[in-house]
Amino acid sequence: MPSRQQLANAIRALSMDAVQKAKSGHPGAPMGMADIAEVLWRDFLKHNPADPNWADRDRFVLSNGHGSMLIYSLLHLTGYDLPMSELENFRQLHSKTPGHPEYGYTPGVETTTGPLGAGISNAVGMAIAEKTLAAQFNREGHNIVDHFTYCFLGDGCLMEGISHEACSLAGTLGLGKLIAFWDDNGISIDGHVDGWFTEDIPARFESYGWHVIRDIDGHDSVAVANAIEAAQAETGKPTMICCKTIIGFGSPNKSGSHDCHGAPLGDDEIAAAREFLNWPHAPFEIPKNIADAWNQTEKGTGAQASWNDKFAAYQAAHPELAAEYERRVLKGELPAEFEEKANAFIKECQEKSENIASRKASQNAIEAFGALLPELIGGSADLAGSNLTLWSGSKGIQDDPAGNYIFYGVREFGMSGIMNGISLHGGFINYGATFMMFMEYARNAVRMSALMGIQNIFVYTHDSIGQGEDGPTHQPIEQLTNLRTTPNMVTWRPADATEAATAWKHAVIRQDGPTSLVFSRQGLPALARSASQVADIERGGYILKDSVGVPEAILIATGSEVGLAMAAAEQLGDSVRVVSMPSTNVFDAQDSDYKESVLPSAVTKRVAIEAAHTDFWYKYVGFAGGVVGMTTFGESAPGGDLFKHFGFTVENVVKTVNSL
């Protein structure tokens, strides 16, 4: 049987060889954390390389994602479908081994990490999902949800603000099955971090309410194993294991230095490392005895088979719960009646014809859909009374572990990163809310959601200068463009309750990416529609008021400005068409015939109206068209005064149309 040192050296060799062949990468972290990884993955991690999506597997997150060759080495060695050819193709086009781990590319990679701090926030979300799902489904003698979330992270992750936000909440929520390993090597790309990173990390995490295990030698396998056992035994708090390591361990001349952090070691140094580690094997060569000792397929298949037996017993004892678990977790399906009942609610909204703020319409939709969706879990980064995310069935998970509402506190970035982890874990449809302006705090996590193509519902209220007296710090201008131009993000800005309900339905059904729902603070008029127009809302843009004959001009508007467009059209006469476009992303995805029927190319006299930045709209109105929008920041004043001041009036819309 190979020694633990030899097994860990397999990671070191693969990492330095792959980085060298690619001529780029980060060999230092994988070489430094190899001993910790060997203990965790061979002795503790519950997983099945033959089925990377087994529902009750432990989750492993490499938050210091620049050290990606660590996880690629582990996945290859333990038996995942990641052949050696993929490691040799590290960082090359279309390989399964991109520069940073990417969800969906590599079997066994649980989340896309690269932006430092993202991974630990995702891990917090996964641990929340595990704890909540366990409380909802486990019954005495039947623990079908019972797994840990492990996370490796480095100094850079701990410097990023998102780690403070997410880890603070993790301590408050008592996430006892979250175990993090701090790679305390004292090095970042700029050098020794003691010039810019000197806080007491163990004390910081103790202040969060974490269980902290200090001063573990990350190269002492016995000490690491003992620390993991102690972490697993602490069920009321998340655990931080502080591991002192040497970055680039095994490199005689570059270990302990930033020289091995973000650059290949070089052929001469790799040769010296091979000699130092007593690793006489050729690049990308793993001896059979070491490969056999690493492979976890048989062990993992056995663990999953045991779980299958447990689930069969659970089915016999609790058939209805088991069927619900299968629907939500194993199949990821919506309740069979959801779409029918959602459509009935949309029809009801149209018939009620209420003049309400779209944020209130959003709350009404949550109320209606929450009763249909036991998998719905949501929250707000504070401001729940303004974002209107609470509904009659909301139960905070801080008081009831089986609840469905998360009070995130003022943590927009942390909330969004945690949402990503909840979605990646599975078993939930989750939403999170803040003011539209503060999407900026969360921007990177929102982008990661789109990059991974995972379902999240981002609820953004107070969507324009209509926010009013709080002034330009709280009034979004460019944010809608930001969201609409993010690949794989679908953004909705509804004009009334019917469009809001349709947007919510779309967001719940959509599983291949995130949706941003953008709502007003101020009240909006209900709009008259036929049944066919209500149905066409789902196409993202539709004719709300048509002209008599071929239109001479087309007004395009969204959200609070649709009512303005309708009023302007009344003055302009029967030759004007009004198009409501609640989702430009969805409209753009329609077939060309439908888009031409709504926006005929022959009609060049077009004006877009939206209290957001003008530049986005020229793709729809053309350079010969006009845009009534914003080119500056807002001001502090009542919303109605601001709309007049910035030209969102019937008179200005009419003037703009007539000027074309």
Coordinates of N, CA and C in Angstrom, one line a residue, residues 65-261:
G65 N -10.3 28.7 -6.4 CA -10.5 28.0 -7.7 C -9.3 28.2 -8.6
H66 N -8.4 29.1 -8.4 CA -7.2 29.2 -9.2 C -6.4 27.9 -9.1
G67 N -6.5 27.2 -8.0 CA -5.8 25.9 -7.8 C -6.6 24.8 -8.4
S68 N -7.1 25.0 -9.6 CA -8.0 24.0 -10.2 C -7.4 22.7 -10.5
M69 N -6.1 22.6 -10.6 CA -5.5 21.3 -10.9 C -5.6 20.4 -9.6
L70 N -5.9 21.0 -8.5 CA -6.1 20.2 -7.3 C -7.4 19.3 -7.5
I71 N -8.5 20.0 -7.9 CA -9.7 19.2 -8.0 C -9.7 18.3 -9.3
Y72 N -9.1 18.8 -10.3 CA -9.0 17.9 -11.5 C -8.2 16.7 -11.2
S73 N -7.1 16.8 -10.5 CA -6.3 15.6 -10.1 C -7.2 14.7 -9.2
L74 N -7.9 15.2 -8.2 CA -8.7 14.4 -7.4 C -9.8 13.7 -8.1
L75 N -10.4 14.4 -9.0 CA -11.5 13.8 -9.8 C -11.0 12.6 -10.7
H76 N -9.8 12.9 -11.3 CA -9.2 11.8 -12.2 C -8.8 10.7 -11.3
L77 N -8.1 10.9 -10.2 CA -7.6 9.8 -9.4 C -8.7 9.0 -8.8
T78 N -9.8 9.6 -8.4 CA -10.8 8.9 -7.6 C -11.7 8.1 -8.5
G79 N -11.7 8.4 -9.9 CA -12.4 7.6 -10.8 C -13.5 8.2 -11.5
Y80 N -13.6 9.6 -11.5 CA -14.6 10.3 -12.3 C -14.3 10.2 -13.8
D81 N -15.2 10.5 -14.6 CA -15.0 10.4 -16.1 C -14.2 11.7 -16.5
L82 N -13.0 11.6 -16.1 CA -12.0 12.7 -16.5 C -10.7 12.1 -16.8
P83 N -10.6 11.6 -18.0 CA -9.4 10.8 -18.4 C -8.1 11.7 -18.3
M84 N -7.0 11.0 -18.3 CA -5.7 11.7 -18.3 C -5.5 12.7 -19.4
S85 N -6.1 12.3 -20.6 CA -6.0 13.2 -21.7 C -6.6 14.6 -21.4
E86 N -7.6 14.7 -20.6 CA -8.2 16.0 -20.2 C -7.2 16.7 -19.3
L87 N -6.5 16.1 -18.4 CA -5.5 16.8 -17.6 C -4.4 17.3 -18.5
E88 N -4.0 16.5 -19.5 CA -2.9 16.9 -20.4 C -3.4 18.1 -21.2
N89 N -4.7 18.3 -21.3 CA -5.3 19.3 -22.1 C -5.7 20.5 -21.3
F90 N -5.2 20.6 -20.1 CA -5.5 21.7 -19.1 C -5.4 23.1 -19.7
R91 N -6.5 23.8 -19.5 CA -6.6 25.2 -20.0 C -6.7 25.4 -21.5
Q92 N -7.0 24.3 -22.2 CA -7.1 24.4 -23.7 C -8.5 24.5 -24.1
L93 N -8.7 24.9 -25.3 CA -10.1 25.1 -25.9 C -10.9 23.9 -25.8
H94 N -12.1 24.0 -25.2 CA -13.1 22.9 -25.2 C -12.7 21.7 -24.3
S95 N -11.6 21.9 -23.5 CA -11.3 20.8 -22.6 C -12.3 20.8 -21.4
K96 N -12.3 19.7 -20.7 CA -13.1 19.6 -19.5 C -12.3 20.1 -18.3
T97 N -11.1 20.7 -18.5 CA -10.3 21.2 -17.5 C -9.9 22.6 -17.7
P98 N -10.9 23.5 -17.7 CA -10.7 24.9 -17.9 C -9.8 25.5 -16.8
G99 N -9.4 26.8 -17.0 CA -8.5 27.4 -16.1 C -9.0 27.5 -14.6
H100 N -10.3 27.7 -14.5 CA -10.9 27.7 -13.2 C -12.0 26.7 -13.3
P101 N -12.4 26.0 -12.2 CA -13.4 24.9 -12.3 C -14.7 25.5 -12.7
E102 N -15.4 24.9 -13.6 CA -16.7 25.4 -14.2 C -17.7 24.3 -14.1
Y103 N -18.8 24.7 -13.4 CA -20.0 23.8 -13.3 C -20.5 23.5 -14.7
G104 N -20.8 22.2 -14.9 CA -21.3 21.8 -16.2 C -20.3 21.3 -17.2
Y105 N -19.0 21.7 -16.9 CA -17.9 21.2 -17.8 C -17.3 19.9 -17.4
T106 N -17.1 19.8 -16.1 CA -16.3 18.7 -15.5 C -17.2 17.9 -14.5
P107 N -17.3 16.6 -14.8 CA -18.1 15.8 -13.8 C -17.5 15.9 -12.4
G108 N -18.3 16.2 -11.4 CA -17.8 16.3 -10.0 C -17.5 17.7 -9.6
V109 N -17.5 18.6 -10.5 CA -17.3 20.0 -10.1 C -18.7 20.6 -9.7
E110 N -18.8 21.0 -8.5 CA -20.2 21.4 -7.9 C -20.5 22.8 -8.2
T111 N -19.5 23.7 -8.5 CA -19.8 25.1 -8.7 C -18.7 25.7 -9.5
T112 N -18.9 26.8 -10.2 CA -17.9 27.5 -10.9 C -17.2 28.4 -9.8
T113 N -15.9 28.3 -9.7 CA -15.2 29.1 -8.8 C -14.0 29.8 -9.5
G114 N -13.6 30.9 -9.1 CA -12.6 31.7 -9.7 C -12.6 33.0 -9.1
P115 N -13.7 33.8 -9.1 CA -13.8 35.0 -8.3 C -13.7 34.6 -6.8
L116 N -12.6 35.0 -6.2 CA -12.4 34.6 -4.8 C -13.5 35.0 -3.9
G117 N -13.8 34.0 -3.0 CA -14.9 34.2 -2.1 C -16.2 33.7 -2.6
A118 N -16.3 33.5 -3.9 CA -17.6 33.0 -4.5 C -17.9 31.6 -3.9
G119 N -16.8 30.7 -3.9 CA -17.0 29.3 -3.5 C -17.5 29.2 -2.1
I120 N -16.9 29.9 -1.1 CA -17.3 29.7 0.2 C -18.8 30.2 0.4
S121 N -19.2 31.3 -0.3 CA -20.6 31.7 -0.2 C -21.5 30.7 -0.8
N122 N -21.1 30.0 -1.9 CA -21.9 28.9 -2.5 C -22.0 27.8 -1.5
A123 N -20.9 27.5 -0.8 CA -20.9 26.4 0.2 C -21.8 26.7 1.3
V124 N -21.9 27.9 1.7 CA -22.9 28.3 2.8 C -24.3 28.0 2.2
G125 N -24.6 28.3 1.0 CA -25.9 28.1 0.4 C -26.2 26.6 0.3
M126 N -25.2 25.8 0.0 CA -25.4 24.3 -0.1 C -25.7 23.8 1.3
A127 N -25.0 24.3 2.3 CA -25.2 23.8 3.7 C -26.6 24.2 4.2
I128 N -27.1 25.4 3.8 CA -28.4 25.8 4.1 C -29.4 24.9 3.5
A129 N -29.2 24.6 2.2 CA -30.1 23.7 1.5 C -30.2 22.3 2.2
E130 N -29.0 21.8 2.5 CA -29.0 20.5 3.2 C -29.7 20.5 4.5
K131 N -29.5 21.5 5.3 CA -30.1 21.6 6.6 C -31.6 21.7 6.5
T132 N -32.1 22.6 5.6 CA -33.5 22.8 5.4 C -34.2 21.6 4.8
L133 N -33.6 21.0 3.8 CA -34.1 19.8 3.1 C -34.2 18.7 4.1
A134 N -33.2 18.5 5.0 CA -33.2 17.5 6.0 C -34.4 17.7 7.0
A135 N -34.6 18.9 7.4 CA -35.7 19.2 8.3 C -37.1 19.0 7.7
Q136 N -37.1 19.2 6.4 CA -38.4 19.1 5.7 C -38.7 17.6 5.4
F137 N -37.7 16.8 5.2 CA -38.0 15.4 4.7 C -37.6 14.3 5.7
N138 N -36.6 14.5 6.5 CA -36.1 13.4 7.4 C -37.2 13.1 8.5
R139 N -37.3 11.9 8.8 CA -38.2 11.5 9.9 C -37.5 10.5 10.8
E140 N -38.0 10.3 11.9 CA -37.3 9.4 12.9 C -37.0 8.1 12.3
G141 N -35.7 7.7 12.4 CA -35.2 6.5 11.8 C -35.0 6.5 10.3
H142 N -35.2 7.7 9.7 CA -35.1 7.8 8.2 C -34.4 9.1 7.9
N143 N -33.1 9.1 7.9 CA -32.3 10.3 7.5 C -31.8 10.2 6.1
I144 N -32.7 10.5 5.2 CA -32.4 10.4 3.7 C -31.6 11.6 3.2
V145 N -31.6 12.7 4.0 CA -30.8 13.9 3.7 C -29.8 14.0 4.8
D146 N -28.5 13.6 4.5 CA -27.5 13.6 5.6 C -26.1 13.6 5.0
H147 N -25.7 14.8 4.6 CA -24.4 15.0 4.0 C -23.7 16.3 4.5
F148 N -22.4 16.3 4.3 CA -21.6 17.5 4.7 C -21.3 18.3 3.4
T149 N -21.0 19.6 3.7 CA -20.4 20.4 2.7 C -19.0 20.8 3.1
Y150 N -18.1 20.5 2.3 CA -16.7 20.8 2.6 C -16.2 21.9 1.6
C151 N -15.4 22.8 2.1 CA -14.9 23.9 1.3 C -13.4 24.2 1.6
F152 N -12.6 24.2 0.6 CA -11.2 24.7 0.7 C -11.2 26.2 0.3
L153 N -10.5 27.0 1.1 CA -10.4 28.4 0.7 C -9.1 28.9 1.2
G154 N -8.7 30.0 0.5 CA -7.4 30.6 0.8 C -7.5 32.0 1.4
D155 N -6.3 32.6 1.5 CA -6.2 34.0 2.0 C -7.0 34.9 1.2
G156 N -7.0 34.8 -0.1 CA -7.7 35.7 -1.0 C -9.2 35.6 -0.8
C157 N -9.7 34.4 -0.6 CA -11.2 34.3 -0.3 C -11.6 35.0 1.0
L158 N -10.7 34.9 2.0 CA -11.0 35.6 3.2 C -10.8 37.1 3.2
M159 N -10.1 37.6 2.2 CA -10.0 39.0 2.1 C -11.2 39.6 1.4
E160 N -11.8 38.9 0.5 CA -13.0 39.4 -0.2 C -14.1 39.6 0.7
G161 N -14.9 40.7 0.5 CA -16.0 41.0 1.4 C -17.1 40.0 1.5
I162 N -17.3 39.2 0.4 CA -18.4 38.3 0.3 C -18.2 37.2 1.4
S163 N -16.9 36.9 1.7 CA -16.7 35.8 2.7 C -17.2 36.3 4.1
H164 N -17.0 37.6 4.4 CA -17.5 38.1 5.6 C -19.1 38.0 5.7
E165 N -19.7 38.4 4.6 CA -21.2 38.4 4.6 C -21.7 36.9 4.7
A166 N -21.2 36.0 3.9 CA -21.7 34.6 3.9 C -21.4 33.9 5.2
C167 N -20.1 34.0 5.7 CA -19.7 33.3 6.8 C -20.4 33.8 8.1
S168 N -20.6 35.1 8.2 CA -21.3 35.7 9.3 C -22.7 35.0 9.4
L169 N -23.4 34.9 8.3 CA -24.8 34.3 8.3 C -24.7 32.9 8.6
A170 N -23.7 32.2 8.1 CA -23.5 30.7 8.4 C -23.4 30.4 9.9
G171 N -22.7 31.3 10.6 CA -22.6 31.1 12.0 C -23.9 31.4 12.7
T172 N -24.6 32.4 12.3 CA -25.9 32.7 12.9 C -26.9 31.6 12.7
L173 N -26.8 30.9 11.6 CA -27.8 29.9 11.3 C -27.3 28.5 11.8
G174 N -26.1 28.4 12.4 CA -25.7 27.2 13.0 C -25.6 26.0 12.0
L175 N -24.9 26.3 10.9 CA -24.8 25.2 9.9 C -23.7 24.2 10.2
G176 N -24.1 23.3 11.1 CA -23.2 22.3 11.6 C -22.6 21.3 10.6
K177 N -23.1 21.2 9.4 CA -22.5 20.3 8.5 C -21.7 21.0 7.4
L178 N -21.3 22.3 7.7 CA -20.4 23.0 6.8 C -19.0 23.0 7.5
I179 N -18.0 22.5 6.7 CA -16.7 22.4 7.2 C -15.7 23.0 6.2
A180 N -15.1 24.1 6.6 CA -14.1 24.8 5.8 C -12.7 24.6 6.2
F181 N -11.8 24.6 5.2 CA -10.4 24.4 5.4 C -9.7 25.7 4.9
W182 N -9.1 26.4 5.8 CA -8.3 27.6 5.4 C -6.9 27.2 5.1
D183 N -6.5 27.4 3.9 CA -5.1 27.2 3.4 C -4.3 28.4 3.8
D184 N -3.8 28.3 5.0 CA -3.0 29.4 5.6 C -1.6 29.3 5.2
N185 N -1.3 29.7 3.9 CA 0.1 29.7 3.5 C 0.8 31.0 3.4
G186 N 0.0 32.1 3.7 CA 0.6 33.4 3.8 C 1.1 34.1 2.6
I187 N 0.6 33.5 1.4 CA 1.1 34.0 0.1 C -0.1 34.4 -0.8
S188 N 0.0 35.5 -1.5 CA -0.8 35.8 -2.6 C 0.1 36.2 -3.8
I189 N -0.5 36.5 -4.9 CA 0.3 36.8 -6.1 C 1.3 37.9 -5.8
D190 N 1.0 38.9 -5.0 CA 1.9 40.0 -4.8 C 3.0 39.7 -3.8
G191 N 2.9 38.5 -3.1 CA 3.9 38.2 -2.2 C 3.4 37.7 -0.8
H192 N 4.2 38.0 0.2 CA 3.7 37.6 1.6 C 2.6 38.5 2.0
V193 N 1.5 37.9 2.5 CA 0.3 38.7 2.8 C 0.4 39.5 4.1
D194 N 1.5 39.3 4.9 CA 1.5 40.0 6.2 C 1.7 41.5 6.0
G195 N 1.9 41.9 4.8 CA 1.9 43.4 4.6 C 0.6 44.0 4.4
W196 N -0.5 43.1 4.2 CA -1.8 43.7 3.9 C -3.0 42.8 4.4
F197 N -2.6 41.7 5.1 CA -3.7 40.8 5.6 C -3.2 40.3 7.0
T198 N -3.6 41.0 8.0 CA -3.0 40.7 9.3 C -4.1 40.4 10.4
E199 N -5.4 40.4 10.1 CA -6.3 40.2 11.1 C -6.3 38.7 11.7
D200 N -6.8 38.6 12.8 CA -6.8 37.3 13.5 C -8.0 36.5 13.0
I201 N -7.7 35.6 12.0 CA -8.8 34.9 11.3 C -9.5 33.9 12.2
P202 N -8.8 33.1 13.1 CA -9.6 32.3 14.0 C -10.5 33.1 14.9
A203 N -10.0 34.2 15.4 CA -10.9 35.0 16.3 C -12.1 35.6 15.5
R204 N -11.8 35.9 14.3 CA -12.9 36.5 13.4 C -14.0 35.4 13.3
F205 N -13.6 34.2 13.0 CA -14.7 33.1 12.8 C -15.3 32.7 14.1
E206 N -14.6 32.8 15.2 CA -15.2 32.5 16.5 C -16.2 33.6 16.8
S207 N -16.0 34.8 16.4 CA -16.9 35.9 16.6 C -18.2 35.7 15.8
Y208 N -18.1 35.0 14.6 CA -19.2 34.7 13.8 C -20.1 33.6 14.4
G209 N -19.5 32.9 15.4 CA -20.2 31.7 16.0 C -19.8 30.4 15.4
W210 N -18.6 30.4 14.8 CA -18.1 29.1 14.2 C -17.3 28.4 15.3
H211 N -17.2 27.1 15.0 CA -16.3 26.2 15.7 C -15.0 26.3 15.0
V212 N -13.9 26.7 15.7 CA -12.6 26.9 15.0 C -11.6 26.0 15.6
I213 N -10.9 25.3 14.7 CA -9.8 24.4 15.1 C -8.6 25.0 14.6
R214 N -7.8 25.4 15.5 CA -6.6 26.2 15.2 C -5.3 25.3 15.0
D215 N -4.4 26.0 14.3 CA -3.0 25.5 14.2 C -2.8 24.0 13.8
I216 N -3.5 23.6 12.7 CA -3.3 22.3 12.2 C -2.2 22.3 11.2
D217 N -1.3 21.4 11.3 CA -0.2 21.3 10.3 C -0.8 20.6 9.1
G218 N -1.0 21.4 8.0 CA -1.6 20.9 6.8 C -0.9 19.8 6.1
H219 N 0.3 19.5 6.5 CA 1.1 18.4 5.9 C 1.2 17.2 6.9
D220 N 0.4 17.2 8.0 CA 0.4 16.1 8.9 C -1.0 15.4 8.8
S221 N -1.0 14.3 8.1 CA -2.2 13.6 7.8 C -3.0 13.2 9.0
V222 N -2.4 12.8 10.1 CA -3.1 12.4 11.3 C -3.7 13.6 11.9
A223 N -3.0 14.8 12.0 CA -3.6 16.0 12.5 C -4.8 16.4 11.7
V224 N -4.7 16.3 10.4 CA -5.9 16.7 9.5 C -7.1 15.8 9.8
A225 N -6.8 14.5 9.8 CA -7.9 13.5 10.1 C -8.6 13.8 11.4
N226 N -7.8 14.0 12.4 CA -8.4 14.3 13.8 C -9.2 15.6 13.7
A227 N -8.8 16.6 13.0 CA -9.5 17.8 12.9 C -10.9 17.6 12.2
I228 N -10.9 16.8 11.1 CA -12.1 16.5 10.4 C -13.1 15.8 11.3
E229 N -12.6 14.8 12.1 CA -13.5 14.1 13.0 C -14.1 15.0 14.0
A230 N -13.3 16.0 14.6 CA -13.8 16.9 15.5 C -14.8 17.9 14.9
A231 N -14.6 18.2 13.7 CA -15.5 19.1 12.9 C -16.8 18.4 12.7
Q232 N -16.8 17.1 12.3 CA -18.0 16.4 12.1 C -18.8 16.2 13.4
A233 N -18.1 16.1 14.5 CA -18.8 15.9 15.8 C -19.5 17.1 16.3
E234 N -19.1 18.3 15.8 CA -19.7 19.6 16.2 C -20.9 19.8 15.3
T235 N -22.1 19.5 15.8 CA -23.3 19.6 15.0 C -24.1 20.9 15.0
G236 N -23.7 21.8 16.0 CA -24.4 23.0 16.1 C -23.8 24.3 15.5
K237 N -22.5 24.1 15.0 CA -21.8 25.2 14.4 C -21.1 24.8 13.2
P238 N -20.9 25.7 12.2 CA -20.0 25.4 11.1 C -18.6 25.4 11.7
T239 N -17.7 24.7 11.0 CA -16.3 24.6 11.5 C -15.3 25.2 10.5
M240 N -14.3 25.9 11.1 CA -13.2 26.4 10.3 C -12.0 25.6 10.8
I241 N -11.3 24.9 9.9 CA -10.1 24.2 10.2 C -8.9 25.0 9.7
C242 N -8.1 25.5 10.5 CA -7.0 26.4 10.1 C -5.8 25.6 9.9
C243 N -5.4 25.5 8.6 CA -4.3 24.6 8.2 C -3.1 25.4 7.7
K244 N -2.1 25.3 8.5 CA -0.8 25.9 8.1 C -0.1 25.0 7.0
T245 N 0.1 25.6 5.8 CA 0.7 24.8 4.7 C 1.8 25.6 4.1
I246 N 2.6 24.9 3.3 CA 3.7 25.6 2.5 C 3.2 25.6 1.1
I247 N 3.0 26.7 0.5 CA 2.6 26.8 -0.9 C 3.7 26.2 -1.7
G248 N 3.3 25.4 -2.7 CA 4.2 24.7 -3.6 C 5.1 23.7 -2.9
F249 N 4.5 23.0 -1.9 CA 5.3 22.0 -1.2 C 5.9 21.0 -2.1
G250 N 7.1 20.7 -2.0 CA 7.8 19.8 -2.9 C 8.7 20.5 -3.9
S251 N 8.5 21.8 -4.1 CA 9.4 22.5 -5.0 C 10.6 23.1 -4.2
P252 N 11.8 22.5 -4.4 CA 12.9 22.9 -3.5 C 13.2 24.4 -3.5
N253 N 13.1 25.1 -4.6 CA 13.6 26.4 -4.7 C 12.4 27.5 -4.7
K254 N 11.2 27.0 -4.9 CA 10.1 28.0 -5.1 C 9.0 27.9 -4.0
S255 N 9.0 26.8 -3.3 CA 8.0 26.6 -2.3 C 8.1 27.7 -1.2
G256 N 6.9 28.1 -0.7 CA 6.9 29.1 0.3 C 7.0 30.5 -0.2
S257 N 6.9 30.6 -1.6 CA 7.1 31.9 -2.2 C 6.0 32.2 -3.3
H258 N 5.7 33.4 -3.6 CA 4.8 33.8 -4.6 C 5.2 33.3 -6.0
D259 N 6.5 32.9 -6.1 CA 7.0 32.4 -7.4 C 6.3 31.2 -7.9
C260 N 5.6 30.4 -7.0 CA 4.9 29.2 -7.4 C 3.4 29.4 -7.4
H261 N 3.0 30.7 -7.1 CA 1.5 30.9 -7.0 C 0.8 30.8 -8.3

